[in-house]
PDB file of C-alpha atoms in Angstrom:
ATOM      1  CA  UNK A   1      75.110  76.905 123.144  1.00 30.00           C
ATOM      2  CA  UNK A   2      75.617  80.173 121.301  1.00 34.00           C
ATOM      3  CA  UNK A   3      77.921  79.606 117.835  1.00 33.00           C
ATOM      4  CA  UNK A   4      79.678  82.379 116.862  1.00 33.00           C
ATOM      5  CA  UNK A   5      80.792  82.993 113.603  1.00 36.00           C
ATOM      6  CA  UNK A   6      84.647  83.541 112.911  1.00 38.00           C
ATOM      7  CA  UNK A   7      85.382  86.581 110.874  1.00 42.00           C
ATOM      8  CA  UNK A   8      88.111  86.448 107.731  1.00 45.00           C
ATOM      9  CA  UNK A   9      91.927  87.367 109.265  1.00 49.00           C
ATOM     10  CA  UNK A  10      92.469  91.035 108.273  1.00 59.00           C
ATOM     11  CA  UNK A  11      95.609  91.800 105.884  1.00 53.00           C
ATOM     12  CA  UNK A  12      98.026  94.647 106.029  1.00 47.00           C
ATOM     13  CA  UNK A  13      99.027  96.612 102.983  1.00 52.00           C
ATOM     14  CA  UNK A  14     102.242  94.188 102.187  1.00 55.00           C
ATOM     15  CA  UNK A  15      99.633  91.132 102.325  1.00 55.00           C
ATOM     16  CA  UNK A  16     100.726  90.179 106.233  1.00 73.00           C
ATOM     17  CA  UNK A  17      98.346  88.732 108.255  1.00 80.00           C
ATOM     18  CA  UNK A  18      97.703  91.251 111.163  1.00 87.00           C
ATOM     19  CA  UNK A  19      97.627  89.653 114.688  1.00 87.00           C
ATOM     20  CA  UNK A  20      94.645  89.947 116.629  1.00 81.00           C
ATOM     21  CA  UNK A  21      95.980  91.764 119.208  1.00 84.00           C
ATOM     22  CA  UNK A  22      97.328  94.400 117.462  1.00 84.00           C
ATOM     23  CA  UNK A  23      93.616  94.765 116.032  1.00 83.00           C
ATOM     24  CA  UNK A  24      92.473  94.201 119.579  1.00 72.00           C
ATOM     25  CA  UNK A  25      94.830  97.660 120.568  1.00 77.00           C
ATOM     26  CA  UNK A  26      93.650  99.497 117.347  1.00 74.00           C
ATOM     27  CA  UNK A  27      90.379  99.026 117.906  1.00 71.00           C
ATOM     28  CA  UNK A  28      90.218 100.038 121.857  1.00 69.00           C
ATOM     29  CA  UNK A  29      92.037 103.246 120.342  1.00 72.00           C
ATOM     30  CA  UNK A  30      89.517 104.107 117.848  1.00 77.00           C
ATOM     31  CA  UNK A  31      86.590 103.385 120.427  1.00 69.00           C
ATOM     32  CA  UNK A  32      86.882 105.582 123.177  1.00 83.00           C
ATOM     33  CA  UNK A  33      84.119 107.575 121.901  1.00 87.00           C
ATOM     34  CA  UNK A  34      81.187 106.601 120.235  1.00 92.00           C
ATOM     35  CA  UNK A  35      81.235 106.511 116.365  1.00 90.00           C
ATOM     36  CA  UNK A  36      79.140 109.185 115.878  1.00 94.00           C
ATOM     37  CA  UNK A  37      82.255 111.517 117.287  1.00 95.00           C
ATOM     38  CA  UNK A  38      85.405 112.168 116.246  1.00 93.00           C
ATOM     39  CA  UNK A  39      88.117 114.167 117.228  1.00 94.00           C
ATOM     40  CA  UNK A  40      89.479 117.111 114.775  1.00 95.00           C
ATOM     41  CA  UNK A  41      92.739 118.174 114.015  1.00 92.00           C
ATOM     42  CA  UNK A  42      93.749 121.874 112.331  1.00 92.00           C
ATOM     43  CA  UNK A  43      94.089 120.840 109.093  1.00 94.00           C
ATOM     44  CA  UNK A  44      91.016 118.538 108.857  1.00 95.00           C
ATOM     45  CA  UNK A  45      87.889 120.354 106.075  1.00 96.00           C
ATOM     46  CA  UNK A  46      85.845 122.693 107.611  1.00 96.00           C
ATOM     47  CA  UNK A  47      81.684 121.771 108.461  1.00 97.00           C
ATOM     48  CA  UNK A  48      81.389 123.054 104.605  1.00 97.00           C
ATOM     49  CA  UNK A  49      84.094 122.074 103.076  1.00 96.00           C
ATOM     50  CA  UNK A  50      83.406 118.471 104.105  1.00 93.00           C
ATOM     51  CA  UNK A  51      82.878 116.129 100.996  1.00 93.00           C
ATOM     52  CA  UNK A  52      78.388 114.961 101.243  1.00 92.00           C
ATOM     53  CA  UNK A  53      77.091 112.314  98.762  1.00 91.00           C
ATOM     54  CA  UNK A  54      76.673 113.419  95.216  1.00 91.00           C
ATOM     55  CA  UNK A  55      73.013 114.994  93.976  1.00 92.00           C
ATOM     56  CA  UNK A  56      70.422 117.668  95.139  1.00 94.00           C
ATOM     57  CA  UNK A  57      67.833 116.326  98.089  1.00 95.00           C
ATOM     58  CA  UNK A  58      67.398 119.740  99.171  1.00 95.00           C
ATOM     59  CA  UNK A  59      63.100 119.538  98.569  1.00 95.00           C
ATOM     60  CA  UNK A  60      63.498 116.490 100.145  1.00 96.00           C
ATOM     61  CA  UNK A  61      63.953 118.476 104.144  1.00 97.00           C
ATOM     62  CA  UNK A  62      65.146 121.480 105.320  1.00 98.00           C
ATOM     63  CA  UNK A  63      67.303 121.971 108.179  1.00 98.00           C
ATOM     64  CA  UNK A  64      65.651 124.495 110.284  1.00 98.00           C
ATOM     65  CA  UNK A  65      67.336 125.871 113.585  1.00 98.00           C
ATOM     66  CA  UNK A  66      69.097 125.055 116.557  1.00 98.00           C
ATOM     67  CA  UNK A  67      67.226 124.398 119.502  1.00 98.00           C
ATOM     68  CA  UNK A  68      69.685 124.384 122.304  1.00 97.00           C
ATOM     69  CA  UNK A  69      71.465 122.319 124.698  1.00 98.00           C
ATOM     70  CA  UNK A  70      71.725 120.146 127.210  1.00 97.00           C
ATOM     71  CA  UNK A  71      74.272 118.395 129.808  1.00 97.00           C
ATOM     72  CA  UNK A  72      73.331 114.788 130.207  1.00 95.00           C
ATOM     73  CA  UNK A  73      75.377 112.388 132.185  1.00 93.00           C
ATOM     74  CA  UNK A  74      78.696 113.698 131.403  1.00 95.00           C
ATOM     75  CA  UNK A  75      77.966 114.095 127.931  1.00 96.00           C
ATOM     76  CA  UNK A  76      76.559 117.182 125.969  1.00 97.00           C
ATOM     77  CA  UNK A  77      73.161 117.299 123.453  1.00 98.00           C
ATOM     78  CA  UNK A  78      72.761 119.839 120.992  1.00 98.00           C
ATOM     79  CA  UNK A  79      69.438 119.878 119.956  1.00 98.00           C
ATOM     80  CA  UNK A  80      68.333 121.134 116.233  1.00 98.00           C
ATOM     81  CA  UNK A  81      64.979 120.953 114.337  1.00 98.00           C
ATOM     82  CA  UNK A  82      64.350 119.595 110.841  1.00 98.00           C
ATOM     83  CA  UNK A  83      61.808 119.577 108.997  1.00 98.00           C
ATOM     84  CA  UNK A  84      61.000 116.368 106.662  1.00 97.00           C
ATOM     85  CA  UNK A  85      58.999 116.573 103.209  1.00 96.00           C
ATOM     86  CA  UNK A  86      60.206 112.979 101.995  1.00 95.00           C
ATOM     87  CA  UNK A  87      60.449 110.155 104.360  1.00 95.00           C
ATOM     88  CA  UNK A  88      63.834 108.020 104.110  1.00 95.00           C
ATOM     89  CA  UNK A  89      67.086 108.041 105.874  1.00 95.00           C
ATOM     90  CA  UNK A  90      69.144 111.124 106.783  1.00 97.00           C
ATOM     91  CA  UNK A  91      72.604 112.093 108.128  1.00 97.00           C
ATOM     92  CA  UNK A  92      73.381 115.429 109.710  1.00 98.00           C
ATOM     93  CA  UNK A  93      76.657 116.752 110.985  1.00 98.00           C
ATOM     94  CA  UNK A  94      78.124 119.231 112.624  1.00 98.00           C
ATOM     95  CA  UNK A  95      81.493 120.324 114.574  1.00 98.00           C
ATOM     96  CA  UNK A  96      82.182 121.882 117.905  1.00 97.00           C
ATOM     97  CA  UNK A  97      84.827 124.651 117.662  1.00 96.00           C
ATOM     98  CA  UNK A  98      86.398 127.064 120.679  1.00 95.00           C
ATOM     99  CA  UNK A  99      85.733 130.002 120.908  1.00 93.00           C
ATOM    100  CA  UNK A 100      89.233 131.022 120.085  1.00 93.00           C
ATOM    101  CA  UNK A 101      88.623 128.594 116.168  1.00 93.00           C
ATOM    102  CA  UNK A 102      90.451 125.900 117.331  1.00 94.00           C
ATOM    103  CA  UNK A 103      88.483 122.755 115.851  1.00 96.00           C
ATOM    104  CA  UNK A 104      87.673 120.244 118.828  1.00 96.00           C
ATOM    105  CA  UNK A 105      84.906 117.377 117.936  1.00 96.00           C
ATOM    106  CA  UNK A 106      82.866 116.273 114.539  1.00 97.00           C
ATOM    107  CA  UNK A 107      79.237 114.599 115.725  1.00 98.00           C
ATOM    108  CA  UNK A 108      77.101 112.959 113.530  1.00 97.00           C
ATOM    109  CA  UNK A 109      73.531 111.930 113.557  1.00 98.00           C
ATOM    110  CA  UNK A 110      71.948 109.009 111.302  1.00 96.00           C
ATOM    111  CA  UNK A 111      68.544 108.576 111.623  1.00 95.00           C
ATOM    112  CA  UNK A 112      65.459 107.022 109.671  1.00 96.00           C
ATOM    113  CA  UNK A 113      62.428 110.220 109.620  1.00 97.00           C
ATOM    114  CA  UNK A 114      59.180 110.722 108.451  1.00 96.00           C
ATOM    115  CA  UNK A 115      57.477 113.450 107.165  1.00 97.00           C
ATOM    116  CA  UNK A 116      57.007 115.956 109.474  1.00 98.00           C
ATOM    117  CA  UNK A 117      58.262 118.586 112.296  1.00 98.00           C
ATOM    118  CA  UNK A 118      61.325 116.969 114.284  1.00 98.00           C
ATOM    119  CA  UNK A 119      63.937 118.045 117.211  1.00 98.00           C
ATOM    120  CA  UNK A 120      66.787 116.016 117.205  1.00 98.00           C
ATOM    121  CA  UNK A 121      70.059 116.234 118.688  1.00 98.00           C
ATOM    122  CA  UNK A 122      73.961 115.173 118.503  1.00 98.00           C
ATOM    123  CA  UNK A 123      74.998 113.546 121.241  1.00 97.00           C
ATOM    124  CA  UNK A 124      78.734 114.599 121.875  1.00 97.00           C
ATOM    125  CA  UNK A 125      80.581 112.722 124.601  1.00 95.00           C
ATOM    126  CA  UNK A 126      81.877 113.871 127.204  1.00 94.00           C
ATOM    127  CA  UNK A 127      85.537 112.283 127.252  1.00 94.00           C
ATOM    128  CA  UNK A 128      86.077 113.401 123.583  1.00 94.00           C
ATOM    129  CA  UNK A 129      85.465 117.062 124.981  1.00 94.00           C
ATOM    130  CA  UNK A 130      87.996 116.445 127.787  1.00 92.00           C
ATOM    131  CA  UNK A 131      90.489 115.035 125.528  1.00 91.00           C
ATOM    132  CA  UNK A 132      90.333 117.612 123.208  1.00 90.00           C
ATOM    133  CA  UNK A 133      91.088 120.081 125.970  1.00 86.00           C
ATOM    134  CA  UNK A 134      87.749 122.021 125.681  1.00 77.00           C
ATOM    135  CA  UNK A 135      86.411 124.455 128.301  1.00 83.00           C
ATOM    136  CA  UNK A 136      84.302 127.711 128.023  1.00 87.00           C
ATOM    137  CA  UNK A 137      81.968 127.930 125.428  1.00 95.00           C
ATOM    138  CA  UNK A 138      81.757 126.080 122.303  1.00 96.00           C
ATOM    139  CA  UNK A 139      80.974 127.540 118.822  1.00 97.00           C
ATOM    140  CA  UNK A 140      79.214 125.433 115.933  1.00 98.00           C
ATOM    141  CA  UNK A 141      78.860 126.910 112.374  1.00 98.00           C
ATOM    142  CA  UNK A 142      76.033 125.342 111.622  1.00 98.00           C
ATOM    143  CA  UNK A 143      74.516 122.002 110.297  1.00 98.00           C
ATOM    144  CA  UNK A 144      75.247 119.964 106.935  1.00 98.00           C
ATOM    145  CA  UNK A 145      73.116 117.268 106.307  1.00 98.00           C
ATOM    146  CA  UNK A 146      72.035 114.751 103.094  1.00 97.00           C
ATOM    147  CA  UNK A 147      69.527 112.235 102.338  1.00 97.00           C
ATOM    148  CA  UNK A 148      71.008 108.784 101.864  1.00 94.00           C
ATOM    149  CA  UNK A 149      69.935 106.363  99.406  1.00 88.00           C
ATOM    150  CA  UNK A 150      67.857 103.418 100.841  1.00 76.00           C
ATOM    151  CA  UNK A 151      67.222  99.723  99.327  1.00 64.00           C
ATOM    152  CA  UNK A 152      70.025  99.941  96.853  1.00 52.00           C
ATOM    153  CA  UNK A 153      68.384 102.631  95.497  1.00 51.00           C
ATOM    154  CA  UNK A 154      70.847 105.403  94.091  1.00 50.00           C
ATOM    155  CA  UNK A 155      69.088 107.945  92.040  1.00 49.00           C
ATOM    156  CA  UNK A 156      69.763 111.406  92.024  1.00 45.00           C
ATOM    157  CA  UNK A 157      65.921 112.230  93.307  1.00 57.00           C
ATOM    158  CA  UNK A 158      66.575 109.793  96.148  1.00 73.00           C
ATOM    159  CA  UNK A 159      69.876 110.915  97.896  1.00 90.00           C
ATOM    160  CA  UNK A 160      71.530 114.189  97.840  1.00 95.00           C
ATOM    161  CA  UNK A 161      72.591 117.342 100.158  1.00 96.00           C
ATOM    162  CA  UNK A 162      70.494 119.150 101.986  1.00 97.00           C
ATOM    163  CA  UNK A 163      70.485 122.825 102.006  1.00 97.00           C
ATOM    164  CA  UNK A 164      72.976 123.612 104.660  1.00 98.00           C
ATOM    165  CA  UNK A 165      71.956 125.061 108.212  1.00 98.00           C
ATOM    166  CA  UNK A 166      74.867 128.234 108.107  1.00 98.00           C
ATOM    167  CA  UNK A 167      73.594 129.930 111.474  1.00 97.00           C
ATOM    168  CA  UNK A 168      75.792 129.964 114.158  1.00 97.00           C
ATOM    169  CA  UNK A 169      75.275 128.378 118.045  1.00 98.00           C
ATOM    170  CA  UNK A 170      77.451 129.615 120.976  1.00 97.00           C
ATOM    171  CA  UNK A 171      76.795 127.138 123.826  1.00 97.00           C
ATOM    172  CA  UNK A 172      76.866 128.152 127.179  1.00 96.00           C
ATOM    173  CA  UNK A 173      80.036 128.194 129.012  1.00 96.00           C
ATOM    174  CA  UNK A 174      81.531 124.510 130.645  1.00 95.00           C
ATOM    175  CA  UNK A 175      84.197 123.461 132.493  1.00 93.00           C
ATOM    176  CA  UNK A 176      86.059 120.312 131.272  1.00 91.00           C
ATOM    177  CA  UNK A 177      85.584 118.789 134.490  1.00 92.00           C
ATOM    178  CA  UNK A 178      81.553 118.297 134.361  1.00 94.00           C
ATOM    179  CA  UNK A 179      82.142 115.942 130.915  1.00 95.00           C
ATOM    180  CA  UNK A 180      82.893 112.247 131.780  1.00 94.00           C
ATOM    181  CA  UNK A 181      86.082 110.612 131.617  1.00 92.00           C
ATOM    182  CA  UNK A 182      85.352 107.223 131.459  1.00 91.00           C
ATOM    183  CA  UNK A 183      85.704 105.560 127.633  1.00 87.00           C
ATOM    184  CA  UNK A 184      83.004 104.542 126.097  1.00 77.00           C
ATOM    185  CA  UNK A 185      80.726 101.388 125.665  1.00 76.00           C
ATOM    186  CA  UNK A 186      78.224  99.737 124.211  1.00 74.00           C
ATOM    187  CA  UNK A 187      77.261  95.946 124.001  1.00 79.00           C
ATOM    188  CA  UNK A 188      78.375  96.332 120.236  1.00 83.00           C
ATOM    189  CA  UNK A 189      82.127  97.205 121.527  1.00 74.00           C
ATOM    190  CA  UNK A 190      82.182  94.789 124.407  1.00 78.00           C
ATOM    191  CA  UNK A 191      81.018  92.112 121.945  1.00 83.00           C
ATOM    192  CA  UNK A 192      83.891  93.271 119.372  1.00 83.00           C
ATOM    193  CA  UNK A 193      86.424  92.926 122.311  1.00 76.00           C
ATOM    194  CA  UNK A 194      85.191  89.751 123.502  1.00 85.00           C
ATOM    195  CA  UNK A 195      85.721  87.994 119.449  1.00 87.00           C
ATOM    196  CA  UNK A 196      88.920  89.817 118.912  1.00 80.00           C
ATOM    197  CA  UNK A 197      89.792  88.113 122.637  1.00 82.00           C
ATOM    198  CA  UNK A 198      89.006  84.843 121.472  1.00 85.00           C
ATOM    199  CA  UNK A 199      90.952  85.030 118.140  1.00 84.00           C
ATOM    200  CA  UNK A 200      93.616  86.167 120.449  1.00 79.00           C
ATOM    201  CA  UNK A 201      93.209  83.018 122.598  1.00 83.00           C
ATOM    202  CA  UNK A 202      92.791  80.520 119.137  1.00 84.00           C
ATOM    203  CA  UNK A 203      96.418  82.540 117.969  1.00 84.00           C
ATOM    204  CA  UNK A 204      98.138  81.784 121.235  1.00 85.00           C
ATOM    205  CA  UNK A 205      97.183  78.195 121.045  1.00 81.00           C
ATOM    206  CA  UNK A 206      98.281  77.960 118.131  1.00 82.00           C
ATOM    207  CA  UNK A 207     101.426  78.513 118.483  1.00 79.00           C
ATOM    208  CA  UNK A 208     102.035  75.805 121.099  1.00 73.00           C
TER     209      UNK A 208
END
């Protein structure tokens, strides 16, 4: 029999215990998309104005180029290359703007690399694209990216920016209808539902 492990009640900001179902509606709110994306609004930074961990890790890799695109399944890849002189941990991001400025979606990539030549690529689902009302082609400014520390490990040679990719991509032109409109999920969100459904249940009961 599997045992699963109850998780503390979460508090509000007045020290109220929050009911699970509110957390429950939260939470299918904040996952329709995976959370690598995120819708933007007008007044959120720009790609380079966006705050990156503290230090220099720019001998560390070097963002090199984008390297195109691709519609998979609904969903959108925007490939880029990067090219790794230190192995360890990395996060890159970048945001998909029309072609008119308007900001739409933030994707992020986290990934462990080696040393080496790689092409990676931000996945950027479809149904955030469709929410955010996008059509026609989509403009990113470029790449940011920084070397995260690893093992507890927090020195200044270890983590750090990465010389930022400023070379624009123009994707080719979509309509909103070829991206997906189904919400995402993942075994990690259905298993999230499934304990916030069972506190849910254990709340009900107790009130009896």
């Amino acid at each position: 029999m599997a045992v699963f492990q109850e998780t503390p009640a979460q508090i509000d900001g007045s020290g109220t215990e929050i009911p699970a179902a509110t957390r429950l509606r939260d939470y299918l709110l904040r996952s329709r998309y995976p959370e690598t994306n995120r819708l933007l609004k007008s007044d959120d930074p720009s790609l380079f104005e966006t705050p990156l961990l503290a230090g220099d890790a720019s001998a560390a890799a070097t963002i090199t180029a984008f390297a195109g695109e691709k519609l998979h399944h609904g969903s959108l890849r925007i490939f880029f290359r990067v090219s790794v002189r230190q192995p360890g941990f990395y996060s890159f991001r970048t945001q998909l703007m029309a072609e008119t400025g308007r900001p739409l979606v933030e994707a992020l990539l986290h990934q462990s690399l080696g040393a080496g030549e790689h092409q990676l690529y931000f996945f950027v689902y479809g149904k955030a694209l469709r929410d955010a009302g996008a059509s026609g082609s989509f403009v990113l400014p470029g790449i940011v990216g920084e070397k995260l520390p690893e093992d507890g490990i927090t020195g200044a040679a270890q983590q750090g920016a990465l010389s930022a990719l400023r070379l624009t991509y123009k994707t080719q032109p979509y309509r909103s209808a070829v991206f997906t409109d189904k919400e995402w999920t993942s075994p990690e969100k259905q298993a999230t539902i499934r304990r916030l459904q069972r506190e849910i249940r254990q709340e009900n009961m107790q009130k009896r």
